[in-house]
Short mmCIF file of C-alpha atoms and ligand atoms in Angstrom, two decimals:
data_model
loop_
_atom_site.label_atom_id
_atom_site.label_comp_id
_atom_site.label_asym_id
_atom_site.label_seq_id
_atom_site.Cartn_x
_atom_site.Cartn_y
_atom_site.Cartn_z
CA UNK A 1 126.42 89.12 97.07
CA UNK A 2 127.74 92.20 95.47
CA UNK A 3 128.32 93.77 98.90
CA UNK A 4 130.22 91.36 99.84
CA UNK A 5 132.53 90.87 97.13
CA UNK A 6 133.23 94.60 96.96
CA UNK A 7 134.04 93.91 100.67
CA UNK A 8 136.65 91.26 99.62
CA UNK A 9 138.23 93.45 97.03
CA UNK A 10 138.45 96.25 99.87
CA UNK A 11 139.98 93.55 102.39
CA UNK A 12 142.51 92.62 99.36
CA UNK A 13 143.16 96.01 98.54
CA UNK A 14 144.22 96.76 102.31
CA UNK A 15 146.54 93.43 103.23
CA UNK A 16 148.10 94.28 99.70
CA UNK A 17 148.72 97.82 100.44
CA UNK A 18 150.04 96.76 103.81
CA UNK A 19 152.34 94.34 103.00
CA UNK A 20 153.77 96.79 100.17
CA UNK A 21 154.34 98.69 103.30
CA UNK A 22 156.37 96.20 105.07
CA UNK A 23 158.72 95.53 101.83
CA UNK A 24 161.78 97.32 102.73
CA UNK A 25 162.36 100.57 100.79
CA UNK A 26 164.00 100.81 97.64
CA UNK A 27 167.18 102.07 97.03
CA UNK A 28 167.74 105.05 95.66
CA UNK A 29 171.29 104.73 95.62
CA UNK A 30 173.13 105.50 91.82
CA UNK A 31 175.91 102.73 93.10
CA UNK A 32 175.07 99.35 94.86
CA UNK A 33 175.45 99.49 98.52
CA UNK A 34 178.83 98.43 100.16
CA UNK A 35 179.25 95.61 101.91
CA UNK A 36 181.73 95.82 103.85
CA UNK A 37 183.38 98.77 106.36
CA UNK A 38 186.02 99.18 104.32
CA UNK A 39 186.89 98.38 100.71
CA UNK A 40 189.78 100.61 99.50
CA UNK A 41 189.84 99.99 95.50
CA UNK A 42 192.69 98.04 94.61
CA UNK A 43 193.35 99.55 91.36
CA UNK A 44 195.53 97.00 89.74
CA UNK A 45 193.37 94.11 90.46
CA UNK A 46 191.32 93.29 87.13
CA UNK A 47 187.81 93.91 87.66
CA UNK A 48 184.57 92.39 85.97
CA UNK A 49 182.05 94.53 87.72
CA UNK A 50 181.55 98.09 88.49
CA UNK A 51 183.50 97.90 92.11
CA UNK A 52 186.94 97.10 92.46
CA UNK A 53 188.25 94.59 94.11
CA UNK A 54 189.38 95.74 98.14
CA UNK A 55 192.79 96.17 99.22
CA UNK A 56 194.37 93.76 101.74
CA UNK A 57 193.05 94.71 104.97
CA UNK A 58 196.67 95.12 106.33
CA UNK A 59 197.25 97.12 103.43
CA UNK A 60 194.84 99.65 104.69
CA UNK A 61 195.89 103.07 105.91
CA UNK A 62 194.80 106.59 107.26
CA UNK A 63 196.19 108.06 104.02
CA UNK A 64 193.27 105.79 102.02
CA UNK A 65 190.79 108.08 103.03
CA UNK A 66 192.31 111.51 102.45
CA UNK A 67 192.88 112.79 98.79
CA UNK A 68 194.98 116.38 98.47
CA UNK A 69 193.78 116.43 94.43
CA UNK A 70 191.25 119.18 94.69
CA UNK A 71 193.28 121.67 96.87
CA UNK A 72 195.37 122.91 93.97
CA UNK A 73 193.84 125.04 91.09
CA UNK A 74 193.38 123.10 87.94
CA UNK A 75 195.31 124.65 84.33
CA UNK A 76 192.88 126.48 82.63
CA UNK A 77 195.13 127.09 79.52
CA UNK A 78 193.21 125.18 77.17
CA UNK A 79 190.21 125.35 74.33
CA UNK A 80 187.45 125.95 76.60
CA UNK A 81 189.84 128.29 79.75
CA UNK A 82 188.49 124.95 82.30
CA UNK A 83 189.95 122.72 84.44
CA UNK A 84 188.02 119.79 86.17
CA UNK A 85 189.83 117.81 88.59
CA UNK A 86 188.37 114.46 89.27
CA UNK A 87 188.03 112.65 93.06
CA UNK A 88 186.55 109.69 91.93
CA UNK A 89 187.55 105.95 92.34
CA UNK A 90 190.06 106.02 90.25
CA UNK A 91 192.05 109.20 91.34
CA UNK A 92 190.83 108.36 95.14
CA UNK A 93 190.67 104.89 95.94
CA UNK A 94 189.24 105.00 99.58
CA UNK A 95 185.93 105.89 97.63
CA UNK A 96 185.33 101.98 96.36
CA UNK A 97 181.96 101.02 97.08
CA UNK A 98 180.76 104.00 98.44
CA UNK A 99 178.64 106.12 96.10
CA UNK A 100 180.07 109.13 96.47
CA UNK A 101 183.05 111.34 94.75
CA UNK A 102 184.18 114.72 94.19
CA UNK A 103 185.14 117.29 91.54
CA UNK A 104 187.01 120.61 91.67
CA UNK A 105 186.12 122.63 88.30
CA UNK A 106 188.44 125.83 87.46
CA UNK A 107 187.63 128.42 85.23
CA UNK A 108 189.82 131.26 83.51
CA UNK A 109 187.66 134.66 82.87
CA UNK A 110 185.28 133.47 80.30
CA UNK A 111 185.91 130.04 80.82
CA UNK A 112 182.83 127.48 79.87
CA UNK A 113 182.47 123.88 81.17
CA UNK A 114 180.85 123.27 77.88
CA UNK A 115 177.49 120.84 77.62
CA UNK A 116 178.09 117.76 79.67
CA UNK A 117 176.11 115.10 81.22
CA UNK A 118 177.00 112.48 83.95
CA UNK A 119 175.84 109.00 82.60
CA UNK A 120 175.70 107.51 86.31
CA UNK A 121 175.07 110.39 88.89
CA UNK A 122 173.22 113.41 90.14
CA UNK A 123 175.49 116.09 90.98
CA UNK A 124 175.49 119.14 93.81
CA UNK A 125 177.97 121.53 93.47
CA UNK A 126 178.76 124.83 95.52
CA UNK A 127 180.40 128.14 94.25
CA UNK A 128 183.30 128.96 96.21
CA UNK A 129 184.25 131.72 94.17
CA UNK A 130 183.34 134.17 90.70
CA UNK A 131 179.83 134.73 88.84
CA UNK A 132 179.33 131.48 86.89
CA UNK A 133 176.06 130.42 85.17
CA UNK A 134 174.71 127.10 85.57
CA UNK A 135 172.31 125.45 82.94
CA UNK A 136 170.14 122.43 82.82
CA UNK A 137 168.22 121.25 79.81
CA UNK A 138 165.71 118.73 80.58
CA UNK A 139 164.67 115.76 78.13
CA UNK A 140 161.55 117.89 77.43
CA UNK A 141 163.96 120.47 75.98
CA UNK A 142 163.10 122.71 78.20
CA UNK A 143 166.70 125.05 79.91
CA UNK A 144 166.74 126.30 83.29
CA UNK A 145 169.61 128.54 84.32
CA UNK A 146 170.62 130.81 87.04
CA UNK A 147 173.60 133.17 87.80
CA UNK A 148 174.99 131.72 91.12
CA UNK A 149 177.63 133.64 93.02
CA UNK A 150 179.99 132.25 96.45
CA UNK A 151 178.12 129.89 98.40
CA UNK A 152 175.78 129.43 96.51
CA UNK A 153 174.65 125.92 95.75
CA UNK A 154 173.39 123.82 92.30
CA UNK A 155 172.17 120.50 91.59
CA UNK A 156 171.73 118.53 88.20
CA UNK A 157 169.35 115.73 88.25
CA UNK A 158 170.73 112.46 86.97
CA UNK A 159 172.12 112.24 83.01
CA UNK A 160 170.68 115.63 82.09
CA UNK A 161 172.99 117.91 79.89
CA UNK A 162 174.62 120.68 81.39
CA UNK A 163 177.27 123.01 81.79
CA UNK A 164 178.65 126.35 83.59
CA UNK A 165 180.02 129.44 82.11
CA UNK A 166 182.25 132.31 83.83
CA UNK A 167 180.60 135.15 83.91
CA UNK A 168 183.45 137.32 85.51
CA UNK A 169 186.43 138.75 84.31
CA UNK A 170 188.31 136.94 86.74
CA UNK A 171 188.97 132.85 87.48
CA UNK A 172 186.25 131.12 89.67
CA UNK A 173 186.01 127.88 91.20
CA UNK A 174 183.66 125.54 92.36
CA UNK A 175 183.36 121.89 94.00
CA UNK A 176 180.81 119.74 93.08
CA UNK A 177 179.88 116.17 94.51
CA UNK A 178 178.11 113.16 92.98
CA UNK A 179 176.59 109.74 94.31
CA UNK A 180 178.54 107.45 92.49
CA UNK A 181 182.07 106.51 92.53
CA UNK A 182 182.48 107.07 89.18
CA UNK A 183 180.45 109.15 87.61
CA UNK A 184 181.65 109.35 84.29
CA UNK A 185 181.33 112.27 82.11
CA UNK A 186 179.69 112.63 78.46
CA UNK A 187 180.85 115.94 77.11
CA UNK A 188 178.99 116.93 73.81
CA UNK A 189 181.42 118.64 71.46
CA UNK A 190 184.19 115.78 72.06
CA UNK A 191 181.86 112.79 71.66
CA UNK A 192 180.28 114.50 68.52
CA UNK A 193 183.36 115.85 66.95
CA UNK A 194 186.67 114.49 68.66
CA UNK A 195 185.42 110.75 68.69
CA UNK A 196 188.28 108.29 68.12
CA UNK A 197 187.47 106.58 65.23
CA UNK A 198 185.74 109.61 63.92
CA UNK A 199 181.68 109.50 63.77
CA UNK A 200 181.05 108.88 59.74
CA UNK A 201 180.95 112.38 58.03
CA UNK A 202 177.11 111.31 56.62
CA UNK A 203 176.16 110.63 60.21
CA UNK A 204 177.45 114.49 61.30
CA UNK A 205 176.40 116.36 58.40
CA UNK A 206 172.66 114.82 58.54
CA UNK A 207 172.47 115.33 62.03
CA UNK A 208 173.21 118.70 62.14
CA UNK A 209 171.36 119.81 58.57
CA UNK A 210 175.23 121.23 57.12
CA UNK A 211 177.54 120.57 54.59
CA UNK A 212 180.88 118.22 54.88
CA UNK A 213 182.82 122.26 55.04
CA UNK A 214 180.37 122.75 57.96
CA UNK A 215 181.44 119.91 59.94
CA UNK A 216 185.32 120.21 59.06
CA UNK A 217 185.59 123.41 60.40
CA UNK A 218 183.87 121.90 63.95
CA UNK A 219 186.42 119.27 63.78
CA UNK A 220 189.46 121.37 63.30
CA UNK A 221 188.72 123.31 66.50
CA UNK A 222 189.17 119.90 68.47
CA UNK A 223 192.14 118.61 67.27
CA UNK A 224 194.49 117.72 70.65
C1 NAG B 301 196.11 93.99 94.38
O1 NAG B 301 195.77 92.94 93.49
C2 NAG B 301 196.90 92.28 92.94
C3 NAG B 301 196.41 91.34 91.85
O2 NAG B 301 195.34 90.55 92.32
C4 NAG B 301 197.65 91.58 94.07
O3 NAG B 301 198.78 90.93 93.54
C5 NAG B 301 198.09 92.63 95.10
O4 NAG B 301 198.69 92.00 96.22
C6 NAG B 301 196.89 93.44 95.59
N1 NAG B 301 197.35 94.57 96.39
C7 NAG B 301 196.84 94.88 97.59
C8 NAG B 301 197.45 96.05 98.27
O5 NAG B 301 195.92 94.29 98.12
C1 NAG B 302 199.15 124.77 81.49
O1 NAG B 302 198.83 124.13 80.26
C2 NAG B 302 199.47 124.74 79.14
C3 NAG B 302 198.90 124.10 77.88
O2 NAG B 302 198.98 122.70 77.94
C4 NAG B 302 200.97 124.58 79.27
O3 NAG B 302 201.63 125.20 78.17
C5 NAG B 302 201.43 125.25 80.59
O4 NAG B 302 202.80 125.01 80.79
C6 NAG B 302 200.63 124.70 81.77
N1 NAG B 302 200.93 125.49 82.95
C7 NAG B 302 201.32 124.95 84.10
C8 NAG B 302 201.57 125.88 85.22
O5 NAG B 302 201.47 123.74 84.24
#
């Protein structure tokens, strides 16, 4: 009796495990899948969901799938001497619905792409010129970081804060791609002390253990 209802359990076990194994695999896609061949974003359609609505089919041209954005250096002349350049769905329509998109990052010498994280992709980007260090800091808290030079290639997993910082005394570049369309872009310092409306003051200065002084003098340096 026992035997044979540990022999069931086996037998349920198996056509359980086997028809997990006939379930088509999941996604692992950041963006739904397309649908279609083509969907070119038509970017003055309103949208309710996260893909725009196509262009007309005869509307459609060769020119929809280039984008010339990212072959021109970016103007580093700013707070932190960086320039990111965005080929996303909204800069680069041909990429509706596919999952992917593009970034060109500039840097003057000493430039920092200060603590970031991408709410909606993982990213892989590839030196194509300078010394620039790229960090990682897990949800653990734990940092991982590594010089990289030309050619050499980085990836941040999904939403974790990061950033890159020029290491050279001279400008470096680097492209960097993502699976999603639009893979937005939290960047610490602004949402903590450039928000429009501004975070309350008693939210900042508990958060960060300082006085109101403390937190002004944050604020000033991000005043556009
Ligand atoms: C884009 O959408 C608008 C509003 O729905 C429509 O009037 C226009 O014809 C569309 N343009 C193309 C190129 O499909
Ligand atoms: C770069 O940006 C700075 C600051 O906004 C501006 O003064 C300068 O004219 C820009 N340079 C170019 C080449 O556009």
């Amino acid at each position: 009796m026992v035997a044979s209802s540990a022999s069931s359990l086996i037998l349920l076990c198996l056509t359980v495990s086997l028809l997990l194994l006939l379930l088509p695999l999941p996604s692992h896609c950041a963006d739904p899948d397309p649908l279609l061949d083509l969907c070119v974003a038509n970017l003055t359609a309103s949208t309710s969901s996260s893909n725009f609505p196509c262009k007309l089919p005869s509307e459609v041209t060769a020119d929809d799938f280039v984008f010339d954005g990212l072959s021109k250096q970016g103007n580093v002349t700013n707070l932190f001497g960086v320039a990111v350049t965005t080929g996303n769905v909204l800069s680069f329509p041909g990429l509706n619905t596919l999952g992917l998109s593009m970034n060109r990052v500039d840097f003057g010498p000493g430039g920092i792409n200060p603590p970031h994280s991408h709410p909606r992709a993982s990213e892989i980007g590839i030196v194509i010129e300078g010394k620039i260090l790229s960090g990682i800091v897990t949800t653990k808290n734990v940092y991982y970081g590594k010089v990289l030079t030309a050619g050499q290639v980085f990836a941040v997993p999904r939403g974790l804060v990061h950033f890159e910082l020029n290491l050279g005394q001279t400008k470096a570049f680097f492209f960097t791609a993502f699976n999603s369309h639009l893979p937005g872009s939290t960047v610490l310092p602004l949402s903590l002390f450039a928000a429009a409306p501004s975070i309350p003051m008693e939210v900042l200065t508990k958060t960060y253990l300082v006085d109101e002084d403390a937190i002004n003098a944050m604020k000033s340096k991000f005043v556009f």
